[in-house]
Short mmCIF file of C-alpha atoms and ligand atoms in Angstrom, two decimals:
data_model
loop_
_atom_site.label_atom_id
_atom_site.label_comp_id
_atom_site.label_asym_id
_atom_site.label_seq_id
_atom_site.Cartn_x
_atom_site.Cartn_y
_atom_site.Cartn_z
CA MET A 1 -0.43 0.64 -0.20
CA ARG A 2 1.68 3.34 -0.93
CA VAL A 3 -0.38 6.16 1.73
CA VAL A 4 -0.59 10.12 0.30
CA VAL A 5 -1.16 11.99 3.72
CA LEU A 6 -2.80 15.00 2.50
CA LEU A 7 -2.51 17.53 5.38
CA GLY A 8 -4.12 20.98 6.15
CA ALA A 9 -6.30 23.07 8.22
CA PRO A 10 -10.68 22.71 7.63
CA GLY A 11 -11.51 24.25 4.25
CA SER A 12 -7.60 24.03 3.10
CA GLY A 13 -9.85 21.70 0.15
CA LYS A 14 -8.11 17.84 0.82
CA GLY A 15 -11.48 17.10 0.58
CA THR A 16 -12.44 17.93 -2.52
CA ALA A 17 -8.75 17.34 -3.91
CA ALA A 18 -8.75 14.16 -2.45
CA VAL A 19 -11.77 13.26 -4.27
CA ARG A 20 -10.82 14.41 -7.24
CA LEU A 21 -7.43 12.61 -7.16
CA ALA A 22 -8.70 9.37 -6.19
CA ALA A 23 -10.55 8.73 -9.48
CA LEU A 24 -7.42 9.83 -11.49
CA ARG A 25 -5.29 7.93 -9.59
CA GLN A 26 -7.64 5.53 -9.25
CA ALA A 27 -6.17 5.53 -5.65
CA ARG A 28 -8.76 4.88 -3.11
CA HIS A 29 -10.02 8.22 -0.91
CA VAL A 30 -9.91 7.08 3.43
CA SER A 31 -11.61 10.34 5.04
CA SER A 32 -11.23 10.42 8.61
CA GLY A 33 -14.00 12.74 8.73
CA ASP A 34 -16.42 10.80 6.81
CA LEU A 35 -15.48 7.38 8.70
CA LEU A 36 -16.34 9.40 12.02
CA ARG A 37 -19.58 10.63 10.69
CA ALA A 38 -20.99 7.19 8.71
CA ALA A 39 -19.92 5.66 12.75
CA VAL A 40 -22.11 8.67 14.18
CA ARG A 41 -25.36 7.30 11.67
CA ALA A 42 -24.46 4.29 12.43
CA GLY A 43 -24.76 4.29 15.92
CA ASP A 44 -22.21 1.99 16.61
CA VAL A 45 -19.96 2.01 19.56
CA ALA A 46 -17.14 4.14 17.82
CA GLY A 47 -19.48 6.76 16.35
CA LEU A 48 -21.48 7.97 20.07
CA GLU A 49 -18.36 8.36 21.32
CA ALA A 50 -16.92 10.36 18.84
CA ASP A 51 -20.65 12.49 18.11
CA GLY A 52 -19.65 15.34 21.19
CA TYR A 53 -16.19 15.96 20.18
CA MET A 54 -17.95 16.37 16.44
CA GLN A 55 -19.87 18.60 17.80
CA ARG A 56 -18.20 20.68 19.89
CA GLY A 57 -15.40 21.36 16.87
CA GLU A 58 -13.06 19.24 18.54
CA LEU A 59 -10.67 16.33 18.12
CA VAL A 60 -12.21 13.52 18.72
CA PRO A 61 -9.57 10.96 20.85
CA ASP A 62 -6.78 9.57 19.21
CA ASP A 63 -6.87 6.26 19.83
CA LEU A 64 -10.59 6.13 19.08
CA VAL A 65 -10.11 7.80 15.38
CA ALA A 66 -6.53 5.34 14.80
CA GLY A 67 -8.83 2.13 15.14
CA VAL A 68 -11.21 3.52 12.77
CA VAL A 69 -9.21 4.46 10.16
CA ALA A 70 -7.17 1.42 11.02
CA ARG A 71 -10.19 -1.03 10.59
CA HIS A 72 -11.22 0.30 7.35
CA LEU A 73 -7.06 0.07 5.97
CA ARG A 74 -6.99 -3.26 7.07
CA LEU A 75 -10.89 -3.71 5.02
CA GLY A 76 -9.75 -2.81 1.74
CA ALA A 77 -7.17 -4.32 -0.66
CA PRO A 78 -3.88 -4.16 0.59
CA ALA A 79 -2.26 -2.87 -2.28
CA GLY A 80 -2.41 0.34 -4.34
CA GLU A 81 -2.95 4.25 -3.19
CA VAL A 82 -4.67 5.45 -0.33
CA LEU A 83 -5.01 9.39 0.12
CA LEU A 84 -5.43 9.74 3.86
CA ASP A 85 -7.63 12.78 4.36
CA GLY A 86 -8.12 13.99 7.69
CA PHE A 87 -5.37 11.55 9.12
CA PRO A 88 -2.98 11.97 10.93
CA ARG A 89 -3.74 15.41 12.87
CA ASP A 90 -1.65 15.59 15.04
CA VAL A 91 2.02 13.96 15.82
CA ARG A 92 0.51 10.92 18.36
CA GLN A 93 -1.09 10.02 15.40
CA ALA A 94 1.43 9.78 12.79
CA GLU A 95 2.85 7.45 15.20
CA LEU A 96 0.01 5.03 14.90
CA LEU A 97 -0.33 5.27 11.65
CA ALA A 98 3.49 4.60 11.23
CA THR A 99 3.05 1.77 13.45
CA GLU A 100 -0.10 -0.12 11.73
CA LEU A 101 1.64 0.54 8.43
CA GLU A 102 4.76 -1.74 9.64
CA ARG A 103 2.09 -4.09 10.49
CA THR A 104 2.23 -4.57 6.71
CA GLN A 105 5.30 -3.72 5.33
CA SER A 106 3.47 -0.68 3.55
CA ARG A 107 4.64 2.98 4.14
CA VAL A 108 3.71 6.99 4.11
CA HIS A 109 5.11 7.95 0.55
CA LEU A 110 4.44 11.74 1.12
CA ALA A 111 2.86 13.97 3.48
CA ILE A 112 1.41 16.88 1.46
CA MET A 113 0.43 20.27 3.11
CA LEU A 114 -2.44 22.34 1.39
CA ASP A 115 -0.96 26.21 2.58
CA ALA A 116 -3.73 28.21 2.29
CA PRO A 117 -4.21 31.84 4.08
CA PRO A 118 -6.79 32.21 7.00
CA GLU A 119 -8.72 34.62 5.19
CA LEU A 120 -9.35 31.26 1.67
CA LEU A 121 -10.42 28.52 4.49
CA ILE A 122 -13.43 31.01 6.09
CA GLU A 123 -14.76 31.63 3.13
CA ARG A 124 -14.69 28.13 1.85
CA LEU A 125 -16.07 26.63 4.73
CA GLY A 126 -19.10 29.80 4.77
CA GLY A 127 -19.93 28.06 1.80
CA ARG A 128 -19.16 24.99 2.16
CA ARG A 129 -22.06 22.66 1.28
CA VAL A 130 -22.85 18.64 1.60
CA CYS A 131 -24.38 15.71 0.54
CA PRO A 132 -25.15 13.66 3.83
CA ARG A 133 -26.02 10.81 2.19
CA CYS A 134 -23.14 10.69 0.01
CA ALA A 135 -20.21 12.71 1.54
CA ALA A 136 -20.05 14.72 -1.88
CA GLY A 137 -18.59 18.15 -1.61
CA TYR A 138 -20.12 21.33 -2.86
CA HIS A 139 -19.13 25.68 -1.86
CA ALA A 140 -22.23 27.46 -2.83
CA ARG A 141 -20.08 29.89 -5.69
CA ALA A 142 -17.44 28.29 -6.10
CA MET A 143 -18.19 24.88 -6.95
CA PRO A 144 -22.28 25.00 -6.63
CA PRO A 145 -24.54 21.48 -7.31
CA ALA A 146 -25.73 21.62 -11.52
CA VAL A 147 -29.65 22.25 -9.42
CA ALA A 148 -29.39 24.53 -6.01
CA ASP A 149 -28.44 22.79 -3.14
CA ILE A 150 -29.42 18.83 -4.87
CA CYS A 151 -26.44 16.51 -5.10
CA ASP A 152 -25.35 16.19 -7.85
CA ARG A 153 -24.44 12.34 -7.43
CA CYS A 154 -27.36 11.27 -5.46
CA GLY A 155 -30.24 13.63 -5.40
CA THR A 156 -30.36 14.41 -1.64
CA GLY A 157 -30.47 17.70 -0.36
CA LEU A 158 -27.66 19.22 0.47
CA ILE A 159 -26.57 19.96 3.88
CA VAL A 160 -24.47 23.08 5.94
CA ARG A 161 -22.47 20.90 8.60
CA ASP A 162 -22.67 21.55 11.94
CA ASP A 163 -19.24 21.84 12.91
CA ASP A 164 -18.97 24.68 9.48
CA ARG A 165 -20.85 27.26 12.24
CA PRO A 166 -18.97 30.18 12.44
CA GLU A 167 -17.99 29.15 16.32
CA THR A 168 -17.22 25.87 16.09
CA VAL A 169 -14.66 26.96 12.93
CA ARG A 170 -12.61 29.39 14.94
CA ARG A 171 -12.46 26.34 16.87
CA ARG A 172 -11.23 23.92 14.54
CA LEU A 173 -8.46 26.38 13.00
CA ALA A 174 -7.31 26.83 16.56
CA ILE A 175 -6.65 23.42 17.09
CA PHE A 176 -5.20 23.09 13.90
CA ASN A 177 -3.01 25.51 14.38
CA GLU A 178 -1.83 24.18 17.48
CA LYS A 179 -1.04 20.45 16.06
CA ASN A 180 -0.12 21.16 12.77
CA GLY A 181 3.31 22.79 13.27
CA PRO A 182 4.53 19.99 15.56
CA LEU A 183 3.60 17.42 12.77
CA LEU A 184 5.01 19.19 9.60
CA ALA A 185 7.92 19.06 11.93
CA TRP A 186 7.83 15.23 12.31
CA TYR A 187 6.97 14.40 8.42
CA ASP A 188 10.24 16.89 7.53
CA ALA A 189 12.60 14.93 9.81
CA ARG A 190 11.58 12.01 7.66
CA HIS A 191 12.08 14.13 4.30
CA LEU A 192 8.84 13.17 3.67
CA LEU A 193 6.62 16.55 3.43
CA ARG A 194 5.92 18.85 -0.09
CA ARG A 195 4.45 22.09 0.95
CA ILE A 196 1.79 22.85 -2.20
CA ASP A 197 0.24 25.73 -2.49
CA GLY A 198 -3.77 25.30 -1.97
CA ALA A 199 -5.17 28.45 -3.49
CA GLY A 200 -7.05 28.71 -6.36
CA THR A 201 -9.15 26.50 -8.30
CA ALA A 202 -9.75 22.64 -7.42
CA ASP A 203 -8.94 21.95 -11.11
CA GLU A 204 -5.14 24.33 -10.36
CA VAL A 205 -4.78 22.13 -6.80
CA VAL A 206 -5.04 19.01 -8.69
CA ALA A 207 -3.09 19.50 -10.85
CA ARG A 208 -0.24 20.97 -8.85
CA ILE A 209 -0.90 17.54 -6.12
CA SER A 210 -0.53 15.83 -9.56
CA GLU A 211 3.31 16.95 -10.18
CA ALA A 212 4.89 16.62 -6.84
CA LEU A 213 3.21 12.44 -6.53
CA ALA A 214 4.71 12.16 -9.78
CA PRO A 215 7.28 9.45 -10.08
P1 LIG B 301 -13.18 16.57 8.88
O1 LIG B 301 -14.58 16.32 8.33
O2 LIG B 301 -12.28 16.11 8.64
O3 LIG B 301 -13.22 18.03 8.97
O4 LIG B 301 -13.53 16.61 9.85
C1 LIG B 301 -14.08 16.43 10.75
C2 LIG B 301 -14.43 15.78 12.15
O5 LIG B 301 -14.02 14.68 12.56
C3 LIG B 301 -13.30 17.30 13.25
O6 LIG B 301 -13.93 18.49 13.52
C4 LIG B 301 -13.05 15.69 14.12
O7 LIG B 301 -13.91 16.48 15.79
C5 LIG B 301 -13.02 14.32 14.05
N1 LIG B 301 -12.40 14.37 12.95
C6 LIG B 301 -11.25 13.91 12.05
N2 LIG B 301 -10.67 13.09 11.82
C7 LIG B 301 -9.81 13.54 13.07
C8 LIG B 301 -8.67 12.83 13.18
N3 LIG B 301 -7.61 12.61 12.21
N4 LIG B 301 -8.33 13.17 14.91
C9 LIG B 301 -8.96 14.23 15.68
N5 LIG B 301 -10.43 14.07 15.47
C10 LIG B 301 -10.82 13.89 14.26
#
């Protein structure tokens, strides 16, 4: 398994880029946020525990999210490329991921940080709409669906995520700012870090990432 880690603040465009890259590269897109939201909807043990943290915009405990991601990775094909979106979010999670991958003689191939200024993050999160059924992401102005507020893929009505409310967004960005520096340093020390400009259209960002991933 060749694992590419996508790093970046909430609103940096990781999820959008990951969906497009997965289609282009026939890779698996694994989003910890989507997995946790699915667990909450399913009402399973992990979901019940994660729900409160997510509502408040806080990180769920490392072992909980690492367990959810590891179980999902183990269920999928052992070969091929995986685009990890939203995990790891701190150094402890990076260590848990490295340990999990060692089990299968896999490793992180590259950690790609999408850099975006705070104004852009706030703008993107403010317009974000998601499909509660298939998790497709849209932006009210920059990336609207063909029919207003309806998912292009599955026809479900789009929603604003609970944790995209302004006060929760501020908390999520503060937590990101606290955790991300040490995480970048951790990957940089292992010569695995590439920083990419996250401004511009989704196509532009995807092209930059593709270039970084070219052999
Ligand atoms: P996201 O969709 O990546 O913005 O994640 C939504 C929420 O899920 C976050 O605000 C956290 O509460 C939780 N979450 C997702 N990934 C992680 C992670 N790696 N560690 C801790 N909490 C996470």
